[in-house]
């Protein structure tokens, strides 16, 4: 009953159920093409707080409460909460969940955090350590711009390769038993650094990590892109998505038909002035929870390869002129039977 | 074969072996009371780099290579590397391990990171997902002061309640089989926030999290402090240690005899001008790897409760006047048989 099927991939002997998913987003995300799919859309992305960081924590707190409610559970039912964000010392997460009395395992995977939470959570459940795990990831456009690029009031122009950090929180309840879409495999990424140093072109920095993950996944599972109804990366945007298609073609894999990216889906490029697309920890988290999860519940999607992607830079590393290492985590999710919440 | 013995504690059906441990520290740590126990002491805490952050990454890279060498393994043998640090976006870790081609699960637990790495690593091994896991944590005094308090060149005086961030990296190789000390249980902490806001008194901020963890551990395992040869918290220092002894006494537990703290052990209070003691992710990591691990190997210690403690603040949360939430993770380690590296 070995569960390891390759260097980076494990398959679960008994699939782990995604019992519920919830998404709470900011106003601009609510006005985008996926607006109708999100559970909650904040009228004010400040959430009534006096700082962007505290606002992000509100998104976390409200969405965590929502996903528990949707799962019909309370905090007492959950053995571990696994989550993270991109703010310094993950303060969006810490202050968002600090009043939840659940054993806490903090994660840092930058924008790949949702993939890391689902991967580790599924392993903890399949390993026999939990019945239920709460996993999530958050980000906030204003807090992220201030921290990684320029304070918004400066009005700095952004190049066309730049992405816009998604404001919101996405969260799932993973379960050992019950109905819902199932996590059947996870492929865990290595850090890949191809020497990109432009923090306004994160798609280019992260695309090689996504490609490395895809190649490992296909080689280890002896699958091809055509074995999936849809393959979705986290926040590569238009620039990174195109790079992945081109790089995978060179390796002999056709990604031109069923591959998309949460950063492309979440904003309307023409009308929302979002350049290369969406990004941030919440980009993949809310797009999965809001848009893809119901399609996995209904069977409209039968098998999905979900690959949140993360750029492991900091403002300090950017100032030092260092490269942008990246990582990607792959999660295979298959349509569940019966009701979904 | 249920492994859960309480809300926060799991026991391993088959103990997870700590196959090797390694510690690389800065000059001041090498001059302290534990100097003789560390594997490597840097002559220059800048490690030949031009920034403190890059220096921290050097400690990580060199110590990770060292622990692999001590375990007689290469990166190809390791299924997951689990580590983290306190710098913004964990850049000490990222740039320290980015050239290690091992699936990476980044952690954020502030100074509790070593406990989190050992806990999650042990669960991944016991769950059947890995033969070997590499875990570690790092910090650097100069980088931490700059980020969390004041740049060193300002020469700001520090109060007696302040601790000094330890410079270095501690790392372990966890293994499914073989000889060495054994992890038999882990107790995972919840976030505890008692409203402390003084970033120069981290011991007081973290002590309640340590107490919450200790109470959960003793109640769930039906053990007392006297069931351990030694109980060691991570970096509470003199202030936090005293608080734990007092708070636990009120709960009916005598912690006065066999309880110490890595922050107390690592520096000489009288001669090293370190006030309340050592702190930082590396404090518990290097003290465990350098000082306690060999005693567990030799049998001088038979059963240890190791509780790295973390203060989940950021410079931004401090500026906003927010409280300092804290977390602690408990790991039970029993003396192994045979040789240790």
XYZ file of C-alpha atoms in Angstrom:
682
model
C 0.000 0.000 0.000
C 2.807 2.398 -0.829
C 1.410 5.779 -1.606
C 4.449 7.247 -3.302
C 4.349 6.963 -7.063
C 7.310 9.179 -7.894
C 9.859 11.620 -6.562
C 7.282 14.372 -6.086
C 3.907 12.644 -6.291
C 1.856 10.666 -3.799
C -1.511 9.040 -4.476
C -4.004 8.560 -1.686
C -5.180 5.044 -1.029
C -8.502 6.576 0.005
C -9.282 9.927 -1.604
C -9.636 12.932 0.670
C -12.948 14.754 0.364
C -13.289 18.504 -0.068
C -16.382 18.817 2.088
C -16.955 22.534 1.574
C -15.382 25.566 -0.061
C -16.007 29.265 0.497
C -14.826 32.483 -1.104
C -15.050 36.053 0.104
C -13.673 38.715 -2.232
C -13.249 42.434 -2.694
C -15.380 44.772 -4.759
C -13.292 44.651 -7.939
C -13.208 40.844 -7.893
C -16.977 40.899 -7.485
C -17.281 43.093 -10.583
C -15.176 40.703 -12.666
C -16.242 37.750 -14.830
C -16.440 35.398 -11.837
C -18.445 37.770 -9.649
C -21.572 35.641 -9.666
C -19.672 32.626 -8.327
C -18.266 34.051 -5.109
C -20.060 33.512 -1.814
C -19.518 36.990 -0.451
C -18.446 40.235 -2.084
C -17.324 43.018 0.224
C -18.862 46.391 -0.510
C -15.816 48.054 1.013
C -12.459 46.339 0.648
C -11.338 48.087 3.851
C -13.925 45.967 5.678
C -14.515 48.867 8.047
C -10.930 48.716 9.341
C -8.318 51.449 9.398
C -5.522 49.502 7.699
C -5.270 47.233 4.689
C -3.557 44.555 6.754
C -6.391 44.464 9.269
C -8.861 44.400 6.376
C -7.161 41.273 5.019
C -7.547 39.632 8.426
C -11.282 40.408 8.294
C -11.578 38.606 4.970
C -9.823 35.612 6.574
C -11.963 35.596 9.706
C -15.264 35.968 7.861
C -14.457 33.393 5.223
C -13.186 30.820 7.715
C -16.446 31.176 9.626
C -18.361 30.845 6.367
C -16.671 27.653 5.214
C -17.240 26.034 8.610
C -20.916 26.985 8.361
C -21.179 25.616 4.829
C -19.606 22.339 6.001
C -22.051 22.169 8.900
C -19.159 22.025 11.360
C -17.755 24.046 14.235
C -14.154 24.722 15.167
C -14.325 21.828 17.612
C -14.655 19.385 14.734
C -11.444 20.544 13.049
C -8.090 19.037 14.056
C -5.793 21.423 12.177
C -6.023 24.774 10.456
C -3.421 25.188 7.698
C -3.159 28.567 6.069
C -0.972 31.476 5.125
C -0.613 34.670 3.162
C 1.951 37.008 1.659
C 2.150 39.792 4.207
C 5.234 40.087 6.378
C 5.133 37.302 8.995
C 1.792 36.186 7.528
C -0.091 38.729 9.609
C -3.233 38.522 7.506
C -3.558 34.900 8.567
C -2.460 35.264 12.180
C -4.856 38.038 13.071
C -7.590 36.480 10.956
C -7.605 33.120 12.716
C -6.201 33.931 16.141
C -9.581 33.555 17.806
C -10.193 30.128 16.271
C -9.181 27.601 18.946
C -7.846 25.052 16.480
C -4.296 23.619 16.408
C -2.506 25.848 13.914
C 0.134 24.925 11.367
C 1.219 28.086 9.570
C 2.347 27.784 5.975
C 4.483 29.941 3.750
C 4.291 29.169 0.069
C 3.594 32.673 -1.234
C 0.821 32.399 -3.846
C 1.157 28.605 -3.893
C -0.175 28.498 -0.331
C -3.623 27.143 -1.241
C -1.963 24.213 -3.009
C 0.325 23.629 -0.043
C -2.598 23.737 2.404
C -4.620 21.258 0.348
C -1.577 18.984 -0.090
C -0.462 18.898 3.542
C -4.062 18.787 4.765
C -4.844 15.806 2.556
C -1.709 14.006 3.754
C -2.571 14.625 7.408
C -6.047 13.199 6.851
C -4.912 10.233 4.769
C -2.138 9.594 7.301
C -4.729 9.149 10.023
C -4.033 12.343 11.958
C -7.264 14.212 11.300
C -10.915 13.807 10.406
C -11.223 17.401 9.245
C -8.679 20.025 8.217
C -9.392 23.673 7.500
C -7.193 25.141 4.768
C -7.036 28.558 3.196
C -5.115 31.468 1.757
C -5.648 35.214 1.544
C -4.292 38.390 -0.005
C -5.224 42.065 -0.339
C -4.336 44.272 -3.304
C -3.579 47.430 -1.337
C -1.514 45.712 1.353
C 0.463 43.787 -1.241
C 1.193 46.831 -3.426
C 2.410 48.763 -0.398
C 4.627 45.917 0.719
C 6.060 44.642 -2.548
C 5.881 47.538 -5.001
C 4.781 51.125 -4.372
C 2.223 52.696 -2.036
C -0.951 53.228 -4.043
C -1.207 56.991 -3.409
C 1.972 57.454 -5.463
C 0.007 56.470 -8.558
C 2.958 54.634 -10.134
C 2.201 53.209 -13.565
C 2.412 49.451 -13.847
C 3.832 47.683 -16.909
C 1.644 45.386 -19.007
C 3.441 42.347 -17.563
C 2.302 43.221 -14.033
C -0.555 41.409 -12.350
C -3.057 42.705 -9.817
C -3.174 41.076 -6.396
C -6.594 39.602 -5.677
C -8.355 40.808 -2.537
C -10.085 38.042 -0.636
C -9.849 34.702 1.091
C -10.554 31.204 -0.148
C -10.957 28.294 2.239
C -11.822 24.610 2.142
C -12.771 21.976 4.680
C -11.021 18.705 3.886
C -12.566 15.552 5.303
C -11.781 11.890 5.687
C -15.316 10.789 4.806
C -18.435 12.068 3.148
C -19.541 13.575 -0.111
C -17.798 16.080 -2.295
C -14.953 16.355 -4.798
C -11.968 14.179 -3.966
C -8.249 14.867 -3.801
C -6.651 11.773 -5.284
C -3.012 12.828 -5.728
C -0.648 15.644 -4.864
C 2.604 16.586 -6.582
C 4.833 18.784 -4.428
C 7.073 21.323 -6.105
C 10.751 22.080 -5.733
C 12.029 25.651 -5.727
C 12.914 26.712 -9.272
C 14.969 29.827 -9.963
C 15.631 30.785 -13.566
C 17.178 34.120 -12.708
C 14.230 36.464 -13.286
C 14.609 39.643 -11.208
C 11.661 41.773 -12.405
C 9.034 41.911 -9.637
C 6.631 43.411 -12.179
C 6.777 40.230 -14.245
C 5.851 37.489 -11.825
C 4.327 35.355 -14.575
C 7.757 34.918 -16.126
C 9.318 34.187 -12.747
C 6.772 31.510 -11.862
C 6.188 29.828 -15.230
C 9.340 27.645 -14.990
C 8.177 26.328 -11.596
C 4.794 25.447 -13.088
C 6.501 23.722 -16.017
C 8.812 21.786 -13.691
C 5.782 20.661 -11.681
C 3.797 19.692 -14.766
C 6.682 17.656 -16.189
C 7.203 15.856 -12.887
C 3.491 15.176 -12.583
C 3.037 13.820 -16.099
C 6.194 11.712 -15.993
C 5.500 10.239 -12.570
C 1.817 9.535 -13.182
C 2.300 8.468 -16.801
C -0.474 10.880 -17.717
C -0.760 13.594 -20.343
C -2.565 16.935 -20.330
C -5.408 15.213 -22.172
C -6.116 13.060 -19.112
C -7.573 16.154 -17.450
C -10.738 18.072 -18.205
C -8.947 21.180 -17.099
C -5.471 22.149 -15.883
C -5.384 25.401 -13.925
C -2.354 27.282 -12.636
C -2.655 29.847 -9.871
C -1.612 33.304 -10.928
C 0.691 33.247 -13.917
C -1.553 35.630 -15.828
C -1.423 36.035 -19.595
C 2.372 36.315 -19.728
C 3.088 33.243 -17.614
C 0.312 31.181 -19.176
C 1.706 31.738 -22.652
C 5.188 30.804 -21.438
C 3.887 27.555 -19.956
C 2.136 26.624 -23.217
C 5.320 27.324 -25.194
C 7.714 25.605 -22.795
C 5.498 22.533 -22.477
C 5.172 22.306 -26.275
C 8.960 22.123 -26.487
C 8.796 19.168 -24.082
C 6.206 17.466 -26.270
C 3.060 18.254 -24.268
C 0.087 20.015 -25.860
C -1.306 22.451 -23.302
C -3.118 24.612 -25.848
C -6.636 23.271 -25.339
C -7.543 22.595 -21.729
C -5.137 24.771 -19.751
C -6.078 28.051 -18.120
C -4.953 30.190 -15.187
C -6.893 31.678 -12.279
C -5.208 35.025 -12.928
C -6.685 35.075 -16.428
C -10.162 34.034 -15.320
C -10.726 36.378 -12.403
C -10.477 39.783 -14.123
C -11.654 41.140 -17.467
C -8.505 42.365 -19.150
C -10.357 44.749 -21.455
C -12.549 46.540 -18.952
C -10.823 46.137 -15.575
C -7.339 47.513 -16.385
C -5.646 44.532 -14.784
C -2.885 44.070 -17.364
C -1.530 40.494 -17.213
C -4.280 39.300 -14.824
C -4.771 38.483 -11.175
C -2.251 37.247 -8.644
C -1.744 36.823 -4.915
C -2.492 33.941 -2.557
C -6.217 34.594 -2.879
C -6.216 34.417 -6.680
C -6.079 30.632 -6.905
C -7.860 30.180 -3.574
C -11.026 32.133 -4.396
C -11.133 30.999 -8.027
C -10.962 27.374 -6.969
C -13.449 27.754 -4.142
C -15.897 29.960 -5.999
C -15.706 28.855 -9.625
C -14.216 25.361 -9.918
C -15.479 23.676 -6.767
C -19.169 23.784 -7.817
C -18.250 22.420 -11.262
C -16.468 19.489 -9.580
C -19.543 18.964 -7.406
C -21.919 18.916 -10.353
C -19.716 16.718 -12.505
C -19.281 19.404 -15.154
C -15.580 18.830 -14.454
C -14.567 15.247 -13.821
C -10.830 15.548 -13.259
C -8.841 18.712 -12.623
C -5.163 19.420 -12.069
C -4.939 22.505 -9.843
C -1.497 24.113 -9.552
C -1.209 27.196 -7.336
C 2.046 28.967 -8.119
C 4.170 31.091 -5.785
C 6.929 33.657 -6.249
C 9.163 33.534 -3.186
C 10.422 37.091 -3.265
C 10.345 39.787 -0.605
C 10.739 43.522 -0.811
C 14.165 43.033 0.772
C 15.281 40.457 -1.780
C 14.100 42.766 -4.562
C 16.109 45.683 -3.130
C 19.154 43.424 -2.918
C 18.724 42.629 -6.617
C 18.230 38.941 -5.945
C 16.410 36.618 -8.293
C 12.813 35.482 -7.779
C 12.719 31.783 -6.831
C 9.337 30.165 -7.404
C 7.435 27.058 -6.422
C 4.241 25.318 -7.548
C 2.151 22.638 -5.883
C -0.137 20.324 -7.854
C -3.383 18.833 -6.566
C -5.479 16.331 -8.535
C -9.188 16.703 -7.793
C -11.891 14.429 -9.147
C -15.626 14.985 -9.224
C -17.361 13.755 -6.103
C -20.767 12.233 -5.850
C -23.777 13.720 -4.166
C -24.297 17.076 -2.608
C -21.708 19.779 -2.245
C -21.816 22.792 0.007
C -4.729 1.952 15.431
C -6.000 5.453 16.074
C -3.140 7.822 16.590
C -5.073 10.696 18.105
C -5.035 10.720 21.861
C -6.561 14.142 22.429
C -7.656 17.395 20.825
C -4.082 18.506 20.178
C -1.937 15.398 20.610
C -1.154 12.474 18.348
C 1.033 9.496 19.229
C 2.928 7.637 16.561
C 2.240 3.940 16.236
C 5.852 3.584 15.151
C 8.193 6.289 16.473
C 9.896 8.535 13.954
C 13.690 8.556 14.173
C 15.807 11.698 14.281
C 18.613 10.300 12.188
C 20.916 13.308 12.402
C 21.027 16.859 13.725
C 23.337 19.733 12.865
C 23.878 23.249 14.149
C 25.765 26.162 12.634
C 25.892 29.344 14.706
C 27.322 32.831 14.822
C 30.365 34.040 16.730
C 28.526 35.204 19.852
C 26.633 31.923 20.157
C 29.948 30.121 19.834
C 31.347 32.149 22.710
C 28.410 31.248 24.964
C 27.970 28.358 27.378
C 26.941 25.941 24.612
C 29.789 26.871 22.282
C 31.505 23.504 22.542
C 28.351 21.673 21.437
C 27.739 23.307 18.080
C 28.981 21.700 14.887
C 30.149 24.873 13.209
C 30.801 28.367 14.519
C 31.093 31.120 11.950
C 34.081 33.405 12.434
C 32.186 36.156 10.692
C 28.417 36.322 11.137
C 28.204 38.112 7.765
C 29.417 34.859 6.190
C 31.277 36.889 3.586
C 28.032 38.367 2.247
C 27.055 42.017 1.897
C 23.703 41.799 3.703
C 22.451 40.200 6.892
C 19.626 38.507 5.036
C 22.014 36.865 2.599
C 24.216 35.870 5.548
C 21.253 34.058 7.123
C 20.724 32.158 3.885
C 24.371 31.061 4.032
C 23.831 29.629 7.499
C 20.835 27.719 6.132
C 22.635 26.412 3.062
C 25.754 25.318 4.939
C 23.860 23.685 7.771
C 21.453 21.829 5.490
C 24.449 20.405 3.626
C 26.040 19.475 6.939
C 23.037 17.613 8.330
C 22.690 15.631 5.098
C 26.368 14.715 5.336
C 26.011 13.696 8.984
C 23.035 11.485 8.064
C 25.032 9.912 5.249
C 22.385 10.955 2.758
C 22.069 13.158 -0.311
C 19.226 15.417 -1.383
C 17.921 12.593 -3.568
C 17.102 10.545 -0.479
C 14.875 13.238 1.018
C 11.191 13.437 0.066
C 10.369 16.798 1.681
C 12.212 19.755 3.109
C 10.190 21.610 5.770
C 11.628 24.828 7.086
C 11.128 28.497 7.712
C 12.390 31.622 9.396
C 11.291 35.026 10.630
C 12.402 37.327 7.847
C 9.790 38.879 5.593
C 8.478 36.177 3.247
C 10.905 33.703 4.868
C 13.738 34.856 2.603
C 16.439 33.334 4.796
C 14.957 29.931 4.065
C 14.088 30.462 0.418
C 17.507 31.660 -0.653
C 19.206 29.158 1.640
C 17.568 26.074 0.170
C 16.653 27.168 -3.337
C 19.395 25.071 -4.888
C 18.326 21.916 -3.043
C 16.167 19.963 -5.529
C 13.809 18.594 -2.862
C 10.010 19.070 -2.759
C 9.564 22.083 -0.503
C 6.862 22.779 2.059
C 7.483 26.204 3.547
C 6.423 26.810 7.131
C 5.630 29.897 9.115
C 5.500 29.455 12.854
C 7.836 32.294 13.865
C 10.199 30.929 16.554
C 8.081 27.781 16.916
C 9.114 26.739 13.404
C 11.508 23.983 14.515
C 8.682 22.382 16.482
C 6.334 22.703 13.531
C 8.899 21.196 11.145
C 9.517 18.237 13.455
C 5.763 17.746 14.010
C 4.668 17.894 10.385
C 7.742 15.960 9.260
C 7.034 13.176 11.728
C 3.399 13.015 10.618
C 4.371 12.832 6.947
C 6.749 9.968 7.709
C 4.367 8.086 10.007
C 1.574 8.649 7.482
C 3.572 6.781 4.864
C 4.465 9.728 2.659
C 8.201 9.878 3.213
C 11.224 7.846 4.220
C 13.243 10.934 5.066
C 12.308 14.529 5.810
C 14.705 17.427 6.228
C 13.538 20.011 8.769
C 15.084 23.199 10.032
C 14.825 26.791 11.170
C 17.086 29.819 11.079
C 17.462 33.380 12.323
C 20.055 36.168 12.343
C 20.395 38.776 15.080
C 21.207 41.707 12.835
C 18.523 40.967 10.258
C 15.904 40.477 12.968
C 16.777 43.678 14.846
C 16.582 45.675 11.633
C 13.237 44.158 10.710
C 11.450 44.022 14.055
C 13.033 46.689 16.245
C 15.715 49.213 15.329
C 18.655 49.144 12.910
C 21.749 48.280 14.927
C 23.785 51.379 13.965
C 21.245 53.486 15.896
C 22.569 51.955 19.114
C 19.135 51.907 20.775
C 19.193 50.597 24.346
C 17.211 47.452 24.949
C 15.190 46.842 28.117
C 16.043 43.984 30.461
C 12.977 42.073 29.253
C 14.320 41.974 25.699
C 15.908 38.879 24.248
C 18.667 38.580 21.668
C 17.915 36.814 18.409
C 20.180 33.814 17.905
C 22.242 33.746 14.711
C 22.394 30.346 13.096
C 20.547 27.397 11.661
C 19.514 24.101 13.217
C 18.416 21.159 11.092
C 17.404 17.544 11.525
C 16.923 14.572 9.259
C 13.825 12.626 10.290
C 13.635 9.013 9.188
C 11.171 6.154 9.086
C 13.758 3.573 10.128
C 17.154 3.333 11.758
C 18.917 4.399 14.887
C 18.643 7.600 16.831
C 16.330 9.431 19.224
C 12.649 8.898 18.514
C 9.718 11.266 18.207
C 6.859 9.463 19.924
C 4.182 12.175 20.190
C 3.451 15.697 19.030
C 1.096 18.227 20.586
C 0.151 21.032 18.201
C -0.548 24.467 19.608
C -3.420 26.869 19.086
C -2.828 30.598 18.756
C -3.008 32.250 22.167
C -3.294 36.017 22.539
C -3.354 37.483 26.019
C -3.127 41.066 24.838
C 0.592 41.760 25.285
C 1.741 44.515 22.922
C 5.375 45.074 23.987
C 7.673 43.697 21.287
C 10.564 44.058 23.744
C 8.954 41.531 26.067
C 8.412 38.472 23.941
C 8.765 36.134 26.887
C 5.588 37.525 28.405
C 3.799 37.358 25.057
C 4.730 33.725 24.477
C 4.505 32.255 27.988
C 0.700 31.831 27.862
C 1.009 29.851 24.621
C 3.583 27.579 26.269
C 1.315 27.142 29.289
C -1.696 26.353 27.080
C 0.389 23.759 25.251
C 1.722 22.218 28.459
C -1.751 21.953 29.976
C -3.143 20.349 26.833
C -0.229 17.940 26.682
C -0.403 16.843 30.307
C -4.181 16.517 30.303
C -4.360 14.598 27.036
C -1.458 12.258 27.788
C -2.302 11.873 31.476
C 1.302 12.720 32.231
C 2.919 15.185 34.613
C 6.097 17.230 34.354
C 7.809 14.524 36.401
C 7.320 12.037 33.561
C 10.037 13.904 31.678
C 13.758 14.111 32.328
C 13.644 17.594 30.917
C 11.048 19.999 29.543
C 12.490 22.710 27.315
C 10.712 25.704 25.801
C 12.143 27.557 22.836
C 12.915 31.162 23.567
C 10.940 32.497 26.502
C 14.096 33.655 28.245
C 14.255 34.399 31.962
C 11.064 36.473 31.967
C 8.918 33.961 30.129
C 10.402 30.958 31.919
C 9.501 32.415 35.292
C 5.977 33.164 34.092
C 5.527 29.572 32.932
C 6.685 28.207 36.296
C 4.272 30.515 38.132
C 1.287 29.958 35.822
C 1.760 26.197 35.826
C 2.006 26.157 39.637
C -1.398 27.829 39.776
C -2.712 24.976 37.642
C -1.207 22.437 40.014
C 1.877 21.444 38.041
C 5.362 21.682 39.529
C 7.706 22.919 36.806
C 10.394 24.146 39.184
C 12.820 21.245 38.870
C 13.203 19.892 35.359
C 12.104 22.776 33.155
C 14.465 25.052 31.267
C 14.450 27.218 28.153
C 16.798 27.323 25.171
C 16.944 31.115 25.488
C 18.349 30.745 28.999
C 20.859 28.070 28.061
C 22.416 29.600 24.972
C 23.867 32.837 26.370
C 25.627 33.747 29.615
C 23.490 36.467 31.109
C 26.296 37.881 33.238
C 29.028 38.153 30.638
C 27.246 38.339 27.282
C 24.896 41.292 27.862
C 21.934 39.368 26.498
C 19.336 40.509 29.050
C 16.435 38.025 29.192
C 18.198 35.445 26.988
C 18.189 34.187 23.436
C 15.308 34.112 20.961
C 14.598 33.659 17.277
C 13.807 30.589 15.218
C 17.395 29.394 15.550
C 17.373 29.568 19.350
C 15.462 26.348 19.903
C 16.723 24.806 16.670
C 20.458 25.060 17.383
C 20.080 24.328 21.098
C 18.169 21.153 20.359
C 20.474 20.051 17.557
C 23.727 20.957 19.281
C 23.105 20.396 22.972
C 20.119 18.089 23.530
C 20.354 15.747 20.568
C 23.648 14.162 21.680
C 22.266 13.695 25.210
C 19.264 11.854 23.744
C 21.656 9.732 21.691
C 23.790 8.795 24.684
C 20.836 8.121 26.952
C 21.813 10.894 29.367
C 18.282 12.117 28.645
C 15.644 9.427 28.285
C 12.522 11.438 27.622
C 12.280 15.091 26.670
C 9.386 17.434 25.975
C 10.612 20.049 23.489
C 8.365 23.084 22.991
C 9.552 25.723 20.505
C 7.565 28.906 21.056
C 6.674 31.579 18.509
C 5.502 35.180 18.693
C 3.407 35.869 15.605
C 4.020 39.601 15.340
C 5.318 41.667 12.478
C 6.787 45.145 12.327
C 3.507 46.230 10.728
C 1.338 44.752 13.466
C 3.544 46.455 16.063
C 3.164 49.829 14.333
C -0.593 49.294 14.245
C -0.513 48.715 18.013
C -1.869 45.212 17.686
C -1.338 42.495 20.268
C 1.252 39.733 19.935
C -0.452 36.381 19.300
C 1.743 33.387 20.086
C 1.906 29.675 19.412
C 3.893 26.716 20.757
C 4.391 23.233 19.377
C 5.321 20.274 21.602
C 7.428 17.314 20.506
C 8.112 14.286 22.740
C 11.515 12.769 22.049
C 12.816 9.605 23.651
C 16.357 8.303 23.755
C 17.213 6.128 20.791
C 19.465 3.128 20.731
C 22.779 2.843 18.995
C 24.820 5.389 17.183
C 23.840 8.947 16.524
C 25.361 11.326 14.045
